[in-house]
PDB file of C-alpha atoms and ligand atoms in Angstrom:
ATOM      1  CA  MET A  19      -0.118  15.391 -13.323  1.00 74.00           C
ATOM      2  CA  LYS A  20       1.140  12.711 -10.949  1.00 90.00           C
ATOM      3  CA  LYS A  21       0.916   9.157 -12.152  1.00 97.00           C
ATOM      4  CA  GLN A  22      -1.323   6.731 -10.337  1.00 98.00           C
ATOM      5  CA  LEU A  23       0.287   3.735  -8.620  1.00 98.00           C
ATOM      6  CA  ILE A  24      -1.045   0.204  -8.854  1.00 98.00           C
ATOM      7  CA  ALA A  25       0.628  -1.967  -6.216  1.00 98.00           C
ATOM      8  CA  GLY A  26       0.043  -5.694  -5.864  1.00 98.00           C
ATOM      9  CA  ASN A  27       0.154  -7.300  -2.429  1.00 98.00           C
ATOM     10  CA  TRP A  28       0.903 -10.969  -2.941  1.00 98.00           C
ATOM     11  CA  LYS A  29       0.483 -11.660   0.787  1.00 98.00           C
ATOM     12  CA  MET A  30       1.833 -15.159   1.649  1.00 98.00           C
ATOM     13  CA  ASN A  31       1.480 -16.504  -1.886  1.00 98.00           C
ATOM     14  CA  GLY A  32       3.883 -17.415  -4.652  1.00 98.00           C
ATOM     15  CA  SER A  33       6.632 -19.908  -5.402  1.00 98.00           C
ATOM     16  CA  SER A  34       9.927 -19.642  -7.265  1.00 98.00           C
ATOM     17  CA  GLN A  35       8.221 -21.179 -10.261  1.00 98.00           C
ATOM     18  CA  SER A  36       4.937 -19.263 -10.281  1.00 98.00           C
ATOM     19  CA  ASN A  37       6.728 -15.939  -9.626  1.00 98.00           C
ATOM     20  CA  VAL A  38       8.580 -16.246 -12.927  1.00 98.00           C
ATOM     21  CA  ALA A  39       5.371 -16.833 -14.874  1.00 98.00           C
ATOM     22  CA  LEU A  40       3.461 -14.023 -13.132  1.00 98.00           C
ATOM     23  CA  VAL A  41       6.160 -11.341 -13.323  1.00 98.00           C
ATOM     24  CA  SER A  42       7.072 -12.206 -16.923  1.00 98.00           C
ATOM     25  CA  ALA A  43       3.443 -11.860 -17.987  1.00 98.00           C
ATOM     26  CA  LEU A  44       3.090  -8.560 -16.098  1.00 98.00           C
ATOM     27  CA  ALA A  45       6.310  -7.140 -17.512  1.00 98.00           C
ATOM     28  CA  ALA A  46       5.264  -7.942 -21.060  1.00 97.00           C
ATOM     29  CA  GLY A  47       1.674  -6.729 -20.632  1.00 97.00           C
ATOM     30  CA  ALA A  48       2.594  -3.520 -18.811  1.00 96.00           C
ATOM     31  CA  ALA A  49       5.435  -2.361 -21.057  1.00 95.00           C
ATOM     32  CA  ASN A  50       3.405   0.659 -22.226  1.00 94.00           C
ATOM     33  CA  ALA A  51       1.416   1.320 -19.059  1.00 96.00           C
ATOM     34  CA  GLN A  52       0.600   4.928 -18.124  1.00 96.00           C
ATOM     35  CA  CYS A  53       0.759   4.385 -14.384  1.00 98.00           C
ATOM     36  CA  GLN A  54       3.415   3.314 -11.893  1.00 98.00           C
ATOM     37  CA  ILE A  55       3.412  -0.371 -10.951  1.00 98.00           C
ATOM     38  CA  ALA A  56       4.761  -2.324  -7.983  1.00 98.00           C
ATOM     39  CA  VAL A  57       4.580  -5.831  -6.597  1.00 98.00           C
ATOM     40  CA  CYS A  58       4.955  -6.340  -2.834  1.00 99.00           C
ATOM     41  CA  VAL A  59       6.306  -9.842  -2.438  1.00 98.00           C
ATOM     42  CA  PRO A  60       7.110 -12.162   0.481  1.00 98.00           C
ATOM     43  CA  ALA A  61      10.615 -11.452   1.857  1.00 98.00           C
ATOM     44  CA  PRO A  62      12.230 -14.718   0.662  1.00 98.00           C
ATOM     45  CA  TYR A  63      11.431 -13.783  -2.931  1.00 98.00           C
ATOM     46  CA  LEU A  64      12.882 -10.267  -2.883  1.00 98.00           C
ATOM     47  CA  GLY A  65      16.126 -11.350  -4.550  1.00 98.00           C
ATOM     48  CA  GLN A  66      14.375 -13.388  -7.207  1.00 98.00           C
ATOM     49  CA  VAL A  67      11.812 -10.719  -8.044  1.00 98.00           C
ATOM     50  CA  GLN A  68      14.498  -7.999  -7.981  1.00 98.00           C
ATOM     51  CA  SER A  69      16.084  -9.826 -10.932  1.00 98.00           C
ATOM     52  CA  LEU A  70      12.750 -10.455 -12.645  1.00 98.00           C
ATOM     53  CA  VAL A  71      11.655  -6.792 -12.569  1.00 98.00           C
ATOM     54  CA  ALA A  72      15.051  -5.346 -13.554  1.00 98.00           C
ATOM     55  CA  GLY A  73      14.657  -3.302 -16.729  1.00 96.00           C
ATOM     56  CA  THR A  74      10.834  -3.485 -16.630  1.00 97.00           C
ATOM     57  CA  ARG A  75       8.147  -0.955 -15.645  1.00 97.00           C
ATOM     58  CA  ILE A  76       7.613  -2.795 -12.359  1.00 98.00           C
ATOM     59  CA  ASP A  77       9.060  -1.695  -9.012  1.00 98.00           C
ATOM     60  CA  LEU A  78       9.757  -4.003  -6.107  1.00 98.00           C
ATOM     61  CA  GLY A  79       7.951  -3.772  -2.793  1.00 98.00           C
ATOM     62  CA  ALA A  80       8.081  -5.589   0.557  1.00 98.00           C
ATOM     63  CA  GLN A  81       5.138  -6.348   2.822  1.00 98.00           C
ATOM     64  CA  ASP A  82       6.577  -5.368   6.190  1.00 98.00           C
ATOM     65  CA  VAL A  83       9.698  -3.965   7.839  1.00 98.00           C
ATOM     66  CA  SER A  84      11.068  -4.199  11.347  1.00 98.00           C
ATOM     67  CA  GLN A  85      10.657  -1.255  13.674  1.00 98.00           C
ATOM     68  CA  HIS A  86      14.259  -1.923  14.779  1.00 98.00           C
ATOM     69  CA  GLU A  87      17.473  -1.039  13.003  1.00 97.00           C
ATOM     70  CA  SER A  88      19.358  -4.292  13.728  1.00 97.00           C
ATOM     71  CA  GLY A  89      20.100  -6.737  16.523  1.00 98.00           C
ATOM     72  CA  ALA A  90      18.465  -9.543  18.481  1.00 98.00           C
ATOM     73  CA  PHE A  91      15.072  -9.591  16.757  1.00 98.00           C
ATOM     74  CA  THR A  92      14.770 -13.128  15.427  1.00 98.00           C
ATOM     75  CA  GLY A  93      12.739 -13.411  12.267  1.00 97.00           C
ATOM     76  CA  GLU A  94      12.659  -9.695  11.546  1.00 98.00           C
ATOM     77  CA  VAL A  95      13.890  -7.941   8.404  1.00 98.00           C
ATOM     78  CA  SER A  96      15.352  -4.442   8.621  1.00 98.00           C
ATOM     79  CA  ALA A  97      14.806  -1.555   6.221  1.00 98.00           C
ATOM     80  CA  THR A  98      18.516  -1.565   5.392  1.00 98.00           C
ATOM     81  CA  MET A  99      18.255  -5.225   4.374  1.00 98.00           C
ATOM     82  CA  LEU A 100      15.229  -4.486   2.184  1.00 98.00           C
ATOM     83  CA  ARG A 101      17.129  -1.687   0.522  1.00 98.00           C
ATOM     84  CA  GLU A 102      19.901  -4.099  -0.481  1.00 98.00           C
ATOM     85  CA  PHE A 103      17.373  -5.676  -2.853  1.00 98.00           C
ATOM     86  CA  SER A 104      16.483  -2.320  -4.465  1.00 97.00           C
ATOM     87  CA  THR A 105      13.160  -2.381  -2.662  1.00 98.00           C
ATOM     88  CA  ARG A 106      11.313   0.809  -3.608  1.00 98.00           C
ATOM     89  CA  TYR A 107       8.167   0.408  -1.500  1.00 98.00           C
ATOM     90  CA  CYS A 108       7.221  -1.282   1.741  1.00 98.00           C
ATOM     91  CA  LEU A 109       3.728  -1.835   3.113  1.00 98.00           C
ATOM     92  CA  VAL A 110       3.424  -0.783   6.736  1.00 98.00           C
ATOM     93  CA  GLY A 111       0.461  -1.259   9.018  1.00 98.00           C
ATOM     94  CA  HIS A 112      -1.483  -3.579   6.747  1.00 98.00           C
ATOM     95  CA  SER A 113      -4.631  -4.571   8.651  1.00 97.00           C
ATOM     96  CA  GLU A 114      -3.449  -8.193   8.749  1.00 97.00           C
ATOM     97  CA  ARG A 115      -0.315  -7.037  10.582  1.00 98.00           C
ATOM     98  CA  ARG A 116      -2.375  -4.871  12.939  1.00 97.00           C
ATOM     99  CA  GLN A 117      -4.854  -7.699  13.570  1.00 96.00           C
ATOM    100  CA  TYR A 118      -2.625 -10.803  13.763  1.00 97.00           C
ATOM    101  CA  HIS A 119       0.608  -9.250  15.016  1.00 97.00           C
ATOM    102  CA  GLY A 120      -0.735  -6.580  17.339  1.00 97.00           C
ATOM    103  CA  GLU A 121       0.874  -3.668  15.517  1.00 98.00           C
ATOM    104  CA  THR A 122      -0.183  -0.417  17.140  1.00 98.00           C
ATOM    105  CA  ASP A 123      -0.389   3.014  15.509  1.00 98.00           C
ATOM    106  CA  ALA A 124       2.887   3.925  17.248  1.00 98.00           C
ATOM    107  CA  VAL A 125       4.688   0.841  15.897  1.00 98.00           C
ATOM    108  CA  VAL A 126       3.372   1.492  12.392  1.00 98.00           C
ATOM    109  CA  ALA A 127       4.629   5.081  12.603  1.00 98.00           C
ATOM    110  CA  VAL A 128       8.143   3.930  13.561  1.00 98.00           C
ATOM    111  CA  LYS A 129       8.131   1.348  10.754  1.00 98.00           C
ATOM    112  CA  ALA A 130       7.323   4.137   8.294  1.00 98.00           C
ATOM    113  CA  GLN A 131      10.209   6.131   9.757  1.00 98.00           C
ATOM    114  CA  ARG A 132      12.633   3.198   9.333  1.00 98.00           C
ATOM    115  CA  ALA A 133      11.593   2.770   5.719  1.00 98.00           C
ATOM    116  CA  LEU A 134      11.998   6.472   4.939  1.00 98.00           C
ATOM    117  CA  ALA A 135      15.423   6.568   6.577  1.00 97.00           C
ATOM    118  CA  ALA A 136      16.537   3.721   4.286  1.00 98.00           C
ATOM    119  CA  GLY A 137      15.221   5.457   1.162  1.00 98.00           C
ATOM    120  CA  ILE A 138      12.155   3.222   0.868  1.00 98.00           C
ATOM    121  CA  THR A 139       8.682   4.660   0.358  1.00 98.00           C
ATOM    122  CA  PRO A 140       6.333   3.320   3.017  1.00 98.00           C
ATOM    123  CA  ILE A 141       2.814   2.522   1.851  1.00 98.00           C
ATOM    124  CA  VAL A 142       0.978   3.272   5.080  1.00 98.00           C
ATOM    125  CA  CYS A 143      -2.269   1.295   5.353  1.00 98.00           C
ATOM    126  CA  VAL A 144      -5.216   2.702   7.271  1.00 98.00           C
ATOM    127  CA  GLY A 145      -8.804   1.553   7.466  1.00 98.00           C
ATOM    128  CA  GLU A 146     -11.759   0.883   9.704  1.00 97.00           C
ATOM    129  CA  THR A 147     -13.354  -2.428  10.685  1.00 96.00           C
ATOM    130  CA  LEU A 148     -16.985  -3.160   9.914  1.00 95.00           C
ATOM    131  CA  ALA A 149     -17.963  -2.497  13.536  1.00 95.00           C
ATOM    132  CA  GLU A 150     -16.206   0.871  13.433  1.00 96.00           C
ATOM    133  CA  ARG A 151     -17.939   1.812  10.172  1.00 95.00           C
ATOM    134  CA  GLU A 152     -21.331   0.799  11.528  1.00 94.00           C
ATOM    135  CA  ALA A 153     -20.684   2.866  14.634  1.00 97.00           C
ATOM    136  CA  GLY A 154     -20.009   5.900  12.427  1.00 96.00           C
ATOM    137  CA  ARG A 155     -16.353   5.968  13.476  1.00 97.00           C
ATOM    138  CA  THR A 156     -14.644   5.626  10.064  1.00 98.00           C
ATOM    139  CA  GLU A 157     -13.187   9.161   9.933  1.00 98.00           C
ATOM    140  CA  GLU A 158     -12.057   9.115  13.544  1.00 98.00           C
ATOM    141  CA  VAL A 159     -10.246   5.782  13.066  1.00 98.00           C
ATOM    142  CA  VAL A 160      -8.412   6.568   9.820  1.00 98.00           C
ATOM    143  CA  LYS A 161      -7.450  10.027  11.073  1.00 98.00           C
ATOM    144  CA  ARG A 162      -6.055   8.563  14.293  1.00 98.00           C
ATOM    145  CA  GLN A 163      -4.027   5.998  12.342  1.00 98.00           C
ATOM    146  CA  LEU A 164      -2.603   8.600   9.957  1.00 98.00           C
ATOM    147  CA  ALA A 165      -2.012  11.150  12.741  1.00 98.00           C
ATOM    148  CA  ALA A 166       0.462   8.804  14.427  1.00 98.00           C
ATOM    149  CA  VAL A 167       2.482   8.547  11.214  1.00 98.00           C
ATOM    150  CA  ILE A 168       2.378  12.314  10.659  1.00 97.00           C
ATOM    151  CA  HIS A 169       3.433  12.981  14.254  1.00 97.00           C
ATOM    152  CA  THR A 170       6.480  10.685  14.026  1.00 96.00           C
ATOM    153  CA  ASN A 171       7.577  11.597  10.513  1.00 95.00           C
ATOM    154  CA  GLY A 172       7.110  15.364  10.486  1.00 90.00           C
ATOM    155  CA  HIS A 173       8.287  17.100   7.350  1.00 85.00           C
ATOM    156  CA  CYS A 174       9.025  13.744   5.602  1.00 93.00           C
ATOM    157  CA  ILE A 175       5.305  13.055   5.461  1.00 96.00           C
ATOM    158  CA  SER A 176       5.014  14.164   1.834  1.00 96.00           C
ATOM    159  CA  GLU A 177       7.308  11.207   0.950  1.00 97.00           C
ATOM    160  CA  ILE A 178       4.854   8.516   2.026  1.00 98.00           C
ATOM    161  CA  VAL A 179       2.088   6.746   0.139  1.00 98.00           C
ATOM    162  CA  VAL A 180      -1.192   6.175   2.000  1.00 98.00           C
ATOM    163  CA  ALA A 181      -3.485   3.230   1.307  1.00 98.00           C
ATOM    164  CA  TYR A 182      -7.074   3.459   2.502  1.00 98.00           C
ATOM    165  CA  GLU A 183      -8.157  -0.123   3.015  1.00 98.00           C
ATOM    166  CA  PRO A 184     -11.473  -0.642   4.789  1.00 97.00           C
ATOM    167  CA  VAL A 185     -10.867  -3.873   6.720  1.00 96.00           C
ATOM    168  CA  TRP A 186     -14.335  -5.174   5.848  1.00 95.00           C
ATOM    169  CA  ALA A 187     -13.480  -4.956   2.139  1.00 94.00           C
ATOM    170  CA  ILE A 188     -10.157  -6.839   2.216  1.00 92.00           C
ATOM    171  CA  GLY A 189     -10.411 -10.270   0.653  1.00 90.00           C
ATOM    172  CA  THR A 190     -14.175 -10.313   1.093  1.00 92.00           C
ATOM    173  CA  GLY A 191     -15.372  -9.356  -2.380  1.00 90.00           C
ATOM    174  CA  LYS A 192     -17.136  -6.342  -0.774  1.00 89.00           C
ATOM    175  CA  THR A 193     -15.800  -3.048  -2.097  1.00 89.00           C
ATOM    176  CA  ALA A 194     -16.402   0.440  -0.814  1.00 90.00           C
ATOM    177  CA  SER A 195     -18.451   2.271  -3.439  1.00 95.00           C
ATOM    178  CA  PRO A 196     -16.413   4.817  -5.409  1.00 96.00           C
ATOM    179  CA  GLU A 197     -18.269   7.597  -3.543  1.00 96.00           C
ATOM    180  CA  GLU A 198     -17.651   6.033  -0.112  1.00 96.00           C
ATOM    181  CA  ALA A 199     -13.970   5.612  -0.914  1.00 97.00           C
ATOM    182  CA  GLN A 200     -13.647   9.147  -2.321  1.00 98.00           C
ATOM    183  CA  GLN A 201     -15.215  10.586   0.837  1.00 98.00           C
ATOM    184  CA  VAL A 202     -12.575   8.969   3.060  1.00 98.00           C
ATOM    185  CA  HIS A 203      -9.755   9.859   0.645  1.00 98.00           C
ATOM    186  CA  ALA A 204     -10.838  13.499   0.799  1.00 98.00           C
ATOM    187  CA  VAL A 205     -10.667  13.379   4.602  1.00 98.00           C
ATOM    188  CA  LEU A 206      -7.156  11.919   4.437  1.00 98.00           C
ATOM    189  CA  ARG A 207      -6.084  14.512   1.853  1.00 97.00           C
ATOM    190  CA  ALA A 208      -7.313  17.330   4.094  1.00 97.00           C
ATOM    191  CA  GLN A 209      -5.413  15.861   7.025  1.00 98.00           C
ATOM    192  CA  LEU A 210      -2.228  15.732   4.934  1.00 97.00           C
ATOM    193  CA  GLN A 211      -2.841  19.298   3.738  1.00 97.00           C
ATOM    194  CA  ALA A 212      -2.908  20.460   7.332  1.00 96.00           C
ATOM    195  CA  ALA A 213       0.448  18.740   7.891  1.00 96.00           C
ATOM    196  CA  THR A 214       2.420  19.644   4.778  1.00 95.00           C
ATOM    197  CA  ALA A 215       2.412  22.144   1.937  1.00 95.00           C
ATOM    198  CA  HIS A 216       3.135  19.204  -0.391  1.00 95.00           C
ATOM    199  CA  ALA A 217       0.047  17.082   0.341  1.00 95.00           C
ATOM    200  CA  ASP A 218      -0.888  17.000  -3.323  1.00 93.00           C
ATOM    201  CA  ARG A 219       2.228  14.932  -4.003  1.00 94.00           C
ATOM    202  CA  VAL A 220       1.085  12.166  -1.677  1.00 97.00           C
ATOM    203  CA  LEU A 221      -0.533   9.258  -3.468  1.00 98.00           C
ATOM    204  CA  ILE A 222      -3.598   7.909  -1.658  1.00 98.00           C
ATOM    205  CA  LEU A 223      -4.409   4.394  -2.879  1.00 98.00           C
ATOM    206  CA  TYR A 224      -7.655   2.511  -2.403  1.00 98.00           C
ATOM    207  CA  GLY A 225      -7.479  -1.152  -1.390  1.00 97.00           C
ATOM    208  CA  GLY A 226     -10.140  -3.742  -0.654  1.00 96.00           C
ATOM    209  CA  SER A 227     -11.383  -6.189  -3.282  1.00 93.00           C
ATOM    210  CA  MET A 228     -10.333  -3.978  -6.172  1.00 96.00           C
ATOM    211  CA  ASN A 229     -10.658  -6.095  -9.296  1.00 97.00           C
ATOM    212  CA  ALA A 230     -10.783  -5.988 -13.077  1.00 97.00           C
ATOM    213  CA  ALA A 231     -14.487  -5.087 -13.033  1.00 97.00           C
ATOM    214  CA  ASN A 232     -14.545  -2.268 -10.453  1.00 96.00           C
ATOM    215  CA  ALA A 233     -11.099  -0.672 -10.863  1.00 98.00           C
ATOM    216  CA  ALA A 234     -11.962   1.890 -13.553  1.00 98.00           C
ATOM    217  CA  GLN A 235     -14.748   3.498 -11.501  1.00 97.00           C
ATOM    218  CA  LEU A 236     -12.714   3.609  -8.308  1.00 98.00           C
ATOM    219  CA  LEU A 237      -9.652   4.990 -10.091  1.00 98.00           C
ATOM    220  CA  SER A 238     -11.674   7.779 -11.701  1.00 97.00           C
ATOM    221  CA  GLN A 239     -12.400   9.424  -8.335  1.00 97.00           C
ATOM    222  CA  GLN A 240     -10.650  12.716  -7.719  1.00 96.00           C
ATOM    223  CA  ASP A 241      -8.641  11.727  -4.638  1.00 96.00           C
ATOM    224  CA  ILE A 242      -7.994   8.090  -5.541  1.00 98.00           C
ATOM    225  CA  ASP A 243      -4.435   7.973  -6.823  1.00 98.00           C
ATOM    226  CA  GLY A 244      -4.140   4.264  -7.410  1.00 98.00           C
ATOM    227  CA  GLY A 245      -4.862   0.874  -5.918  1.00 98.00           C
ATOM    228  CA  LEU A 246      -3.428  -1.626  -3.475  1.00 98.00           C
ATOM    229  CA  VAL A 247      -4.548  -4.950  -4.881  1.00 98.00           C
ATOM    230  CA  GLY A 248      -4.447  -8.298  -3.087  1.00 98.00           C
ATOM    231  CA  GLY A 249      -6.188 -11.283  -4.676  1.00 97.00           C
ATOM    232  CA  ALA A 250      -6.442  -9.804  -8.168  1.00 98.00           C
ATOM    233  CA  SER A 251      -2.699  -9.106  -8.266  1.00 98.00           C
ATOM    234  CA  LEU A 252      -2.006 -12.845  -8.382  1.00 98.00           C
ATOM    235  CA  LYS A 253      -3.715 -13.232 -11.765  1.00 98.00           C
ATOM    236  CA  ALA A 254      -1.740 -11.531 -14.532  1.00 98.00           C
ATOM    237  CA  ALA A 255      -4.772 -10.830 -16.738  1.00 98.00           C
ATOM    238  CA  ASP A 256      -6.763  -9.230 -13.912  1.00 98.00           C
ATOM    239  CA  PHE A 257      -3.837  -7.166 -12.620  1.00 98.00           C
ATOM    240  CA  LEU A 258      -3.085  -5.966 -16.151  1.00 98.00           C
ATOM    241  CA  THR A 259      -6.709  -4.911 -16.616  1.00 98.00           C
ATOM    242  CA  ILE A 260      -6.458  -2.832 -13.431  1.00 98.00           C
ATOM    243  CA  ILE A 261      -3.168  -1.333 -14.639  1.00 98.00           C
ATOM    244  CA  ALA A 262      -4.787  -0.445 -17.951  1.00 98.00           C
ATOM    245  CA  ALA A 263      -7.594   1.357 -16.095  1.00 98.00           C
ATOM    246  CA  ALA A 264      -5.096   3.594 -14.278  1.00 98.00           C
ATOM    247  CA  ARG A 265      -3.599   6.820 -15.585  1.00 95.00           C
TER     248      ARG A 265
HETATM  249  C1  PEP B  16      -4.843  -6.212   0.509  1.00 93.00           C
HETATM  250  O1  PEP B  16      -4.497  -7.245   1.062  1.00 93.00           O
HETATM  251  O2  PEP B  16      -4.160  -5.188   0.661  1.00 93.00           O
HETATM  252  C2  PEP B  16      -6.027  -6.212  -0.342  1.00 93.00           C
HETATM  253  C3  PEP B  16      -6.499  -5.090  -0.775  1.00 93.00           C
HETATM  254  O3  PEP B  16      -6.567  -7.453  -0.597  1.00 93.00           O
HETATM  255  P1  PEP B  16      -7.787  -7.759  -1.607  1.00 93.00           P
HETATM  256  O4  PEP B  16      -7.559  -6.972  -2.856  1.00 93.00           O
HETATM  257  O5  PEP B  16      -7.700  -9.242  -1.847  1.00 93.00           O
HETATM  258  O6  PEP B  16      -9.040  -7.355  -0.909  1.00 93.00           O
END
């Protein structure tokens, strides 16, 4: 049976000092964890956290990658650069990138391609806004977002991780119910099945206000293969409780 993945998204949080305390506590508390674990950290801390997670159960992740290989793209970080820090995962298409940086489905698909080409597993984020959910458009939206990534990445699609993150649940304290989340995960699984014979290998994470209290129920759903955790990943005790709920 594939292991679930619990990935923390620190967003734009952390400091050299607090990173040491957080990662040390996680490494100690997760030494015997059943699941896979990752922390997706701000780019300036990749080198520091690479050292902190070495020899632990925790893998390193980034939060974004450039759609370009190299060149005159001030401020951008390439997949090859991320790989130099032993980055195993990279978030692509997080709703905050789509919303604040205008990332389109096509750009997200190319970012996933760049990550894969560098040997990094992209964690492709999809999810509907509240208005889209209320208009009954959830399935259409997440399928459109994933279709772009499937179209661009072809047979490599079984190498990605998908994160279903309803935008209305991110950082709001509102969580999709386990049944609501499972329903969308099943739709995404079916879409992957139509694209690859290896769809069962693809981990589909749930993200959106997952916390120590609701993780166990969400993680027990058939097509929920782990969690992408924002706020609760910054508190060692809460993140460890979520890790302990995963299998
Ligand atoms: C996220 O940013 O990916 C996320 C899921 O955030 P939160 O857990 O804080 O809702």
